[in-house]
């Protein structure tokens, strides 16, 4: 008899054990294996309303057309082939249309790299809340996708040429980043929809041509058209490009704002570029009489002086700062009137300001806030500080005698 | 309370299989006898030269390299000198043995003629001489490169140490080049090696314990250590393990390494080998031992920790600021060497969500026309890289260049252009290749290189979870591993604060006051605490 635990026994045990391990590995493994060339990456999705049903348009990346080395057959984007294609289907719901879509695509649709979610104007006016469930329920639908409202159908924007980026969706995303400080991702948008005393605002984009009809190389492009303001989850109106810049200042979301000021004498404009702004909203409540002070602290640079006005002396600069403040006060005031009275959309978060500073008052105000909001008196109080007037101090192309300096 | 008895778990074959003295008792019962020897060998020498010559010719039958030189000791006495051609310095024999006798005969010096003992100090001017009267010893001495002089009428042989023969000189180490540091490396001659060590450690505390191994090769092996620094129990243990080796031949330190290590089934090396005397010296000063084997330029060092495998001798010669950064790069690339292909496989087959969009699109673009799954692609490339490396070592230098050109084509552009593998995997393979060469200890680098294959398979089967499982298994094994009783991860597991000065960071010399903690010795301080260079002194900074 061999002693227990002899060498042969040990080896047999080891063999059995490794067989079992191998079985578990080979049987259990690989079941969700998806090679990267069996996956279709959705770069952007457009949602539109068509009758009772939803039209979902997906922009699917064609990596083979990217012209990266290794894609031997393709030859790359230089051939003029688009690096994406659109797949558009109708379904009873967002997910329903997406499932429909999968039936026409041989690769597994992957939504984890979706850059943007576009809502057509018509759909957004009916409300976007119910679309949001699927986005949060399936983790692959990243909440970091950016939300944009399109003028007209979102389908059109998605089929832009957008030659500057690889995909139009990428362009929409980049435009978002240059437009707002914190672009509205699904997460931020849902936050402001669900938050009391705050309504969401989302950039509006549309399809444009890259120049007048006479331009030879015709391409379609995407541009920002302004700001869509919501009431709860419904789109109520669109602020045009000019006013939306000031509205963004008021929201503390402005990224690059240029303000043009005419000089006291003569023609032309002085351009002031605001690089930094902080907003503080302070409510004053007496019964149902609510006043708000919107305090803005802006820092800026002078970008252009095509007038004869000399800004190199302190007094003149002060005058310019005041003019900029006046301009902000006037234009932002108009934008605020628009959202208060016409669109009933609290994108500045006036209600939020009350909740933050006077939670007790809010309890009382809350039931009638809908009626009170348009009547709130908003005082805009901007302070502008010009930090830098550029490399030249006096107007550059003008003789010394003609420069006005008072 | 009823006591619960757990069933005894079967011992896994790769669990601790320390070769202990108790285990070895069973081995000793079937002790190695060696080959059958001629009957002469057990007998003493005779006084008649004729008889001795017959015995000698019988022992060394068909050994054409044995030289028998007959000579006259005195007019009445004949003598004979026997040695192995090539292993002795024939000039020494001519000058110091043959010439004195021949001159003595010519001069007819009465004193010379009357002398019986050729070992008379006035005659033989050799430095090491011995007399032997047993054939066994005489034959061993001749084979060891000595010359034996037999004299008619004396039942003894006079052994002159005239060891010589052509061996390689001291050269720059081939495997461990440095920018800054000594350029001498060990040679195949054990006495040269011990002398190189003695040049560096001029202390009587440096002990050299000699022994002979191999029933046929009779290889001399030297165990060396510094008494007072090393743990005496460790020395005892190593001596025991070494003396238990019974084998026909020892050609390299690798034989000994495999026969004395704690865990024969571990993929990780439990001893370090080096060609550099300065490395050996530094390790001896940290309480380790070294083993020299005649016939190989490598010295074995033990016990080791994993961190030691990541340390190059230059770390200690270059300024600490620089060696720290270099060491961190090494650690970073250690991780890359182990995980990069596995990560590539896991990410491209399971976790496309994880990469930045533009990166995954470039990978997708490159993989668009590739016929293989990522795992197969990675295996093809990694295995061909390993083959290329192996071929590069084996090939004669004259054709070596052809291999590197072919390899660059196969692993590089051509296979990408043919659409067999994608460009990213070429980058991954080259990066892992570079990464594995940043590991200073080659035996550790091989282990890392081979371990990345199971990790790759796990990644191909389970994705990132597989990588985590593999990492857990490796980490468990590493924490359990010991080298001569010293935990492999010493410093981190078990944790020791003082040891941190030479693991991930290399503290400045004025800060590394103590030797590693695992020595288990009170004598662990290696330098004065506040020296001129240290910022603790007033004039410091």
Short mmCIF file of C-alpha atoms in Angstrom, two decimals, chain A residues 97-365:
data_model
loop_
_atom_site.label_atom_id
_atom_site.label_comp_id
_atom_site.label_asym_id
_atom_site.label_seq_id
_atom_site.Cartn_x
_atom_site.Cartn_y
_atom_site.Cartn_z
CA UNK A 97 -37.23 52.58 -32.55
CA UNK A 98 -33.72 51.71 -31.41
CA UNK A 99 -34.61 48.02 -31.38
CA UNK A 100 -36.07 48.43 -34.84
CA UNK A 101 -32.79 49.98 -35.84
CA UNK A 102 -30.76 47.02 -34.62
CA UNK A 103 -32.67 44.80 -37.03
CA UNK A 104 -31.15 46.72 -39.92
CA UNK A 105 -27.58 46.84 -38.63
CA UNK A 106 -25.41 43.74 -38.77
CA UNK A 107 -23.20 44.86 -35.90
CA UNK A 108 -24.17 45.29 -32.28
CA UNK A 109 -25.12 48.89 -31.65
CA UNK A 110 -22.99 50.35 -28.91
CA UNK A 111 -24.17 53.55 -27.27
CA UNK A 112 -21.35 54.07 -24.82
CA UNK A 113 -19.55 56.49 -27.10
CA UNK A 114 -22.60 58.55 -28.00
CA UNK A 115 -21.46 62.13 -27.96
CA UNK A 116 -24.74 63.99 -28.35
CA UNK A 117 -28.45 63.53 -28.16
CA UNK A 118 -30.41 65.82 -30.48
CA UNK A 119 -34.07 66.60 -29.91
CA UNK A 120 -36.12 67.97 -32.75
CA UNK A 121 -37.97 71.18 -31.99
CA UNK A 122 -41.41 69.61 -32.39
CA UNK A 123 -40.63 66.79 -30.00
CA UNK A 124 -39.09 69.09 -27.43
CA UNK A 125 -42.23 71.21 -27.36
CA UNK A 126 -44.16 68.12 -26.24
CA UNK A 127 -41.75 67.34 -23.42
CA UNK A 128 -38.63 65.26 -23.20
CA UNK A 129 -38.93 63.67 -19.77
CA UNK A 130 -40.30 60.33 -20.84
CA UNK A 131 -37.43 59.78 -23.26
CA UNK A 132 -34.99 59.99 -20.42
CA UNK A 133 -35.81 56.75 -18.66
CA UNK A 134 -34.01 54.46 -21.07
CA UNK A 135 -30.95 56.67 -20.92
CA UNK A 136 -30.59 56.21 -17.19
CA UNK A 137 -31.80 52.61 -17.02
CA UNK A 138 -29.14 51.14 -19.29
CA UNK A 139 -25.67 52.11 -18.10
CA UNK A 140 -24.26 51.89 -21.60
CA UNK A 141 -26.26 55.02 -22.43
CA UNK A 142 -23.89 57.43 -20.83
CA UNK A 143 -25.38 60.31 -18.89
CA UNK A 144 -22.49 62.42 -20.09
CA UNK A 145 -23.93 62.70 -23.60
CA UNK A 146 -24.73 66.31 -24.39
CA UNK A 147 -28.27 67.40 -25.18
CA UNK A 148 -29.04 69.84 -27.97
CA UNK A 149 -32.28 71.12 -29.51
CA UNK A 150 -32.35 71.44 -33.27
CA UNK A 151 -34.30 73.95 -35.25
CA UNK A 152 -36.56 71.73 -37.33
CA UNK A 153 -35.88 68.02 -37.49
CA UNK A 154 -32.79 66.64 -35.81
CA UNK A 155 -32.33 64.36 -38.79
CA UNK A 156 -31.12 67.28 -40.89
CA UNK A 157 -28.44 68.38 -38.48
CA UNK A 158 -27.07 64.86 -38.23
CA UNK A 159 -26.51 64.65 -41.96
CA UNK A 160 -24.33 67.72 -42.15
CA UNK A 161 -21.01 67.46 -43.92
CA UNK A 162 -19.21 69.06 -41.00
CA UNK A 163 -15.88 68.62 -42.77
CA UNK A 164 -13.87 70.03 -39.88
CA UNK A 165 -14.57 67.05 -37.62
CA UNK A 166 -14.73 63.34 -38.30
CA UNK A 167 -18.40 63.16 -37.36
CA UNK A 168 -21.11 65.83 -37.20
CA UNK A 169 -21.90 64.55 -33.71
CA UNK A 170 -18.38 65.39 -32.69
CA UNK A 171 -18.84 68.88 -34.07
CA UNK A 172 -22.05 69.35 -32.11
CA UNK A 173 -20.22 68.30 -29.00
CA UNK A 174 -17.28 70.61 -29.58
CA UNK A 175 -19.63 73.52 -30.32
CA UNK A 176 -21.31 72.82 -27.01
CA UNK A 177 -18.06 73.04 -25.18
CA UNK A 178 -17.16 76.34 -26.72
CA UNK A 179 -20.62 77.74 -26.12
CA UNK A 180 -21.22 77.04 -22.45
CA UNK A 181 -19.07 76.65 -19.39
CA UNK A 182 -20.85 73.45 -18.32
CA UNK A 183 -22.51 72.04 -21.39
CA UNK A 184 -25.87 70.46 -20.69
CA UNK A 185 -25.27 66.77 -20.42
CA UNK A 186 -28.20 64.43 -19.80
CA UNK A 187 -27.26 64.43 -16.15
CA UNK A 188 -27.23 68.23 -15.79
CA UNK A 189 -30.39 68.56 -17.86
CA UNK A 190 -32.30 66.08 -15.72
CA UNK A 191 -30.98 67.84 -12.65
CA UNK A 192 -32.45 71.15 -13.71
CA UNK A 193 -35.72 69.56 -14.85
CA UNK A 194 -36.25 67.82 -11.54
CA UNK A 195 -34.89 70.61 -9.35
CA UNK A 196 -37.35 73.02 -7.83
CA UNK A 197 -37.12 76.64 -8.85
CA UNK A 198 -35.00 76.06 -11.93
CA UNK A 199 -35.71 75.40 -15.57
CA UNK A 200 -33.29 74.03 -18.13
CA UNK A 201 -31.75 75.87 -21.04
CA UNK A 202 -30.09 74.00 -23.86
CA UNK A 203 -28.24 75.24 -26.95
CA UNK A 204 -30.10 75.34 -30.23
CA UNK A 205 -28.30 74.23 -33.34
CA UNK A 206 -29.17 74.14 -36.98
CA UNK A 207 -27.83 73.26 -40.36
CA UNK A 208 -26.22 76.05 -42.39
CA UNK A 209 -24.32 76.39 -45.63
CA UNK A 210 -20.70 77.35 -45.36
CA UNK A 211 -21.13 80.52 -47.37
CA UNK A 212 -23.26 82.32 -49.96
CA UNK A 213 -24.66 80.36 -52.87
CA UNK A 214 -21.78 81.48 -55.11
CA UNK A 215 -19.17 79.65 -53.02
CA UNK A 216 -17.68 76.84 -55.04
CA UNK A 217 -17.01 74.13 -52.50
CA UNK A 218 -20.46 73.73 -51.06
CA UNK A 219 -20.66 72.05 -47.68
CA UNK A 220 -23.28 72.01 -44.99
CA UNK A 221 -22.26 72.83 -41.52
CA UNK A 222 -23.68 73.11 -38.03
CA UNK A 223 -23.91 76.26 -36.00
CA UNK A 224 -25.23 77.43 -32.67
CA UNK A 225 -28.41 79.43 -33.04
CA UNK A 226 -29.11 80.46 -29.53
CA UNK A 227 -30.59 79.04 -26.43
CA UNK A 228 -33.71 76.93 -26.06
CA UNK A 229 -35.52 77.66 -22.82
CA UNK A 230 -37.75 75.14 -21.16
CA UNK A 231 -40.54 75.15 -18.70
CA UNK A 232 -40.15 71.94 -16.76
CA UNK A 233 -39.42 69.50 -19.58
CA UNK A 234 -41.21 71.35 -22.36
CA UNK A 235 -39.55 73.68 -24.80
CA UNK A 236 -41.28 77.03 -24.64
CA UNK A 237 -39.12 79.28 -26.72
CA UNK A 238 -35.83 80.04 -28.35
CA UNK A 239 -33.68 83.03 -27.51
CA UNK A 240 -31.77 84.35 -30.50
CA UNK A 241 -28.03 84.42 -30.69
CA UNK A 242 -27.58 88.02 -29.63
CA UNK A 243 -29.75 87.92 -26.50
CA UNK A 244 -28.68 84.41 -25.55
CA UNK A 245 -25.12 85.62 -25.07
CA UNK A 246 -26.32 87.99 -22.36
CA UNK A 247 -28.65 85.38 -20.92
CA UNK A 248 -25.69 83.02 -20.58
CA UNK A 249 -23.85 85.79 -18.73
CA UNK A 250 -26.78 85.92 -16.33
CA UNK A 251 -26.73 82.16 -15.91
CA UNK A 252 -23.02 82.23 -15.18
CA UNK A 253 -22.47 79.92 -18.14
CA UNK A 254 -20.98 82.33 -20.67
CA UNK A 255 -17.72 81.25 -22.13
CA UNK A 256 -16.72 83.73 -24.76
CA UNK A 257 -18.81 86.87 -24.84
CA UNK A 258 -17.93 89.82 -27.00
CA UNK A 259 -19.74 93.09 -26.45
CA UNK A 260 -19.61 95.90 -28.99
CA UNK A 261 -19.76 99.51 -27.79
CA UNK A 262 -20.03 102.56 -30.07
CA UNK A 263 -17.63 105.41 -29.19
CA UNK A 264 -18.91 108.75 -27.91
CA UNK A 265 -17.98 110.46 -31.19
CA UNK A 266 -17.66 109.09 -34.68
CA UNK A 267 -18.47 105.65 -36.03
CA UNK A 268 -17.23 102.10 -35.47
CA UNK A 269 -17.21 99.84 -32.45
CA UNK A 270 -15.02 98.96 -29.53
CA UNK A 271 -15.08 95.26 -28.80
CA UNK A 272 -14.77 93.99 -25.26
CA UNK A 273 -14.20 90.34 -24.70
CA UNK A 274 -15.45 89.06 -21.33
CA UNK A 275 -13.31 86.21 -20.11
CA UNK A 276 -14.65 85.69 -16.64
CA UNK A 277 -17.93 86.31 -14.93
CA UNK A 278 -19.50 85.43 -11.61
CA UNK A 279 -23.16 85.75 -10.85
CA UNK A 280 -24.93 86.18 -7.56
CA UNK A 281 -28.68 86.39 -7.32
CA UNK A 282 -30.05 87.97 -4.19
CA UNK A 283 -33.77 87.91 -3.49
CA UNK A 284 -35.66 90.55 -1.45
CA UNK A 285 -39.06 89.37 -0.39
CA UNK A 286 -41.84 91.43 1.14
CA UNK A 287 -45.09 89.49 1.01
CA UNK A 288 -45.84 88.75 -2.59
CA UNK A 289 -43.58 91.54 -3.75
CA UNK A 290 -40.39 89.81 -4.81
CA UNK A 291 -37.30 91.60 -6.08
CA UNK A 292 -34.12 90.06 -7.33
CA UNK A 293 -30.71 91.59 -7.75
CA UNK A 294 -28.54 89.85 -10.26
CA UNK A 295 -24.99 90.86 -9.47
CA UNK A 296 -22.48 90.22 -12.22
CA UNK A 297 -18.76 90.50 -11.83
CA UNK A 298 -17.16 90.50 -15.25
CA UNK A 299 -13.52 90.70 -16.26
CA UNK A 300 -12.64 91.42 -19.83
CA UNK A 301 -10.12 92.48 -22.40
CA UNK A 302 -10.35 94.94 -25.23
CA UNK A 303 -10.14 93.03 -28.45
CA UNK A 304 -10.69 95.68 -31.06
CA UNK A 305 -10.86 99.43 -31.32
CA UNK A 306 -11.82 100.45 -34.81
CA UNK A 307 -12.74 103.95 -33.71
CA UNK A 308 -10.68 107.01 -33.04
CA UNK A 309 -11.32 106.75 -29.32
CA UNK A 310 -8.27 106.45 -27.09
CA UNK A 311 -8.65 103.97 -24.29
CA UNK A 312 -5.15 104.22 -22.94
CA UNK A 313 -6.06 106.75 -20.26
CA UNK A 314 -7.80 105.69 -17.09
CA UNK A 315 -10.84 107.92 -17.45
CA UNK A 316 -11.69 106.69 -20.89
CA UNK A 317 -11.26 103.10 -19.81
CA UNK A 318 -13.62 103.71 -16.93
CA UNK A 319 -16.12 105.13 -19.37
CA UNK A 320 -15.79 102.03 -21.49
CA UNK A 321 -16.31 99.77 -18.48
CA UNK A 322 -19.46 101.66 -17.62
CA UNK A 323 -20.71 101.43 -21.19
CA UNK A 324 -20.20 97.67 -21.16
CA UNK A 325 -22.07 97.44 -17.86
CA UNK A 326 -24.89 99.51 -19.33
CA UNK A 327 -25.05 97.26 -22.35
CA UNK A 328 -25.22 94.14 -20.21
CA UNK A 329 -27.89 95.74 -18.07
CA UNK A 330 -30.00 96.64 -21.08
CA UNK A 331 -29.70 93.44 -23.07
CA UNK A 332 -29.84 91.04 -20.16
CA UNK A 333 -32.85 92.93 -18.89
CA UNK A 334 -34.56 92.36 -22.19
CA UNK A 335 -33.69 88.68 -22.20
CA UNK A 336 -34.99 88.31 -18.66
CA UNK A 337 -38.24 90.04 -19.60
CA UNK A 338 -38.55 87.61 -22.48
CA UNK A 339 -38.14 84.48 -20.38
CA UNK A 340 -40.29 85.88 -17.58
CA UNK A 341 -43.23 87.10 -19.53
CA UNK A 342 -43.20 85.33 -22.84
CA UNK A 343 -41.73 81.89 -22.16
CA UNK A 344 -42.38 81.51 -18.39
CA UNK A 345 -39.06 79.78 -18.03
CA UNK A 346 -36.89 80.27 -14.99
CA UNK A 347 -33.50 79.48 -16.52
CA UNK A 348 -31.69 81.92 -14.22
CA UNK A 349 -32.88 79.94 -11.24
CA UNK A 350 -34.66 82.77 -9.46
CA UNK A 351 -36.76 80.26 -7.52
CA UNK A 352 -33.58 78.45 -6.64
CA UNK A 353 -32.14 81.68 -5.23
CA UNK A 354 -35.10 81.95 -2.87
CA UNK A 355 -34.77 78.32 -1.80
CA UNK A 356 -31.12 78.81 -1.05
CA UNK A 357 -31.36 82.02 0.95
CA UNK A 358 -34.91 81.97 2.35
CA UNK A 359 -36.13 78.36 2.58
CA UNK A 360 -38.91 79.37 5.00
CA UNK A 361 -40.33 81.93 2.59
CA UNK A 362 -40.20 79.42 -0.24
CA UNK A 363 -42.69 77.17 1.54
CA UNK A 364 -45.16 80.00 1.45
CA UNK A 365 -44.35 81.14 -2.06
#
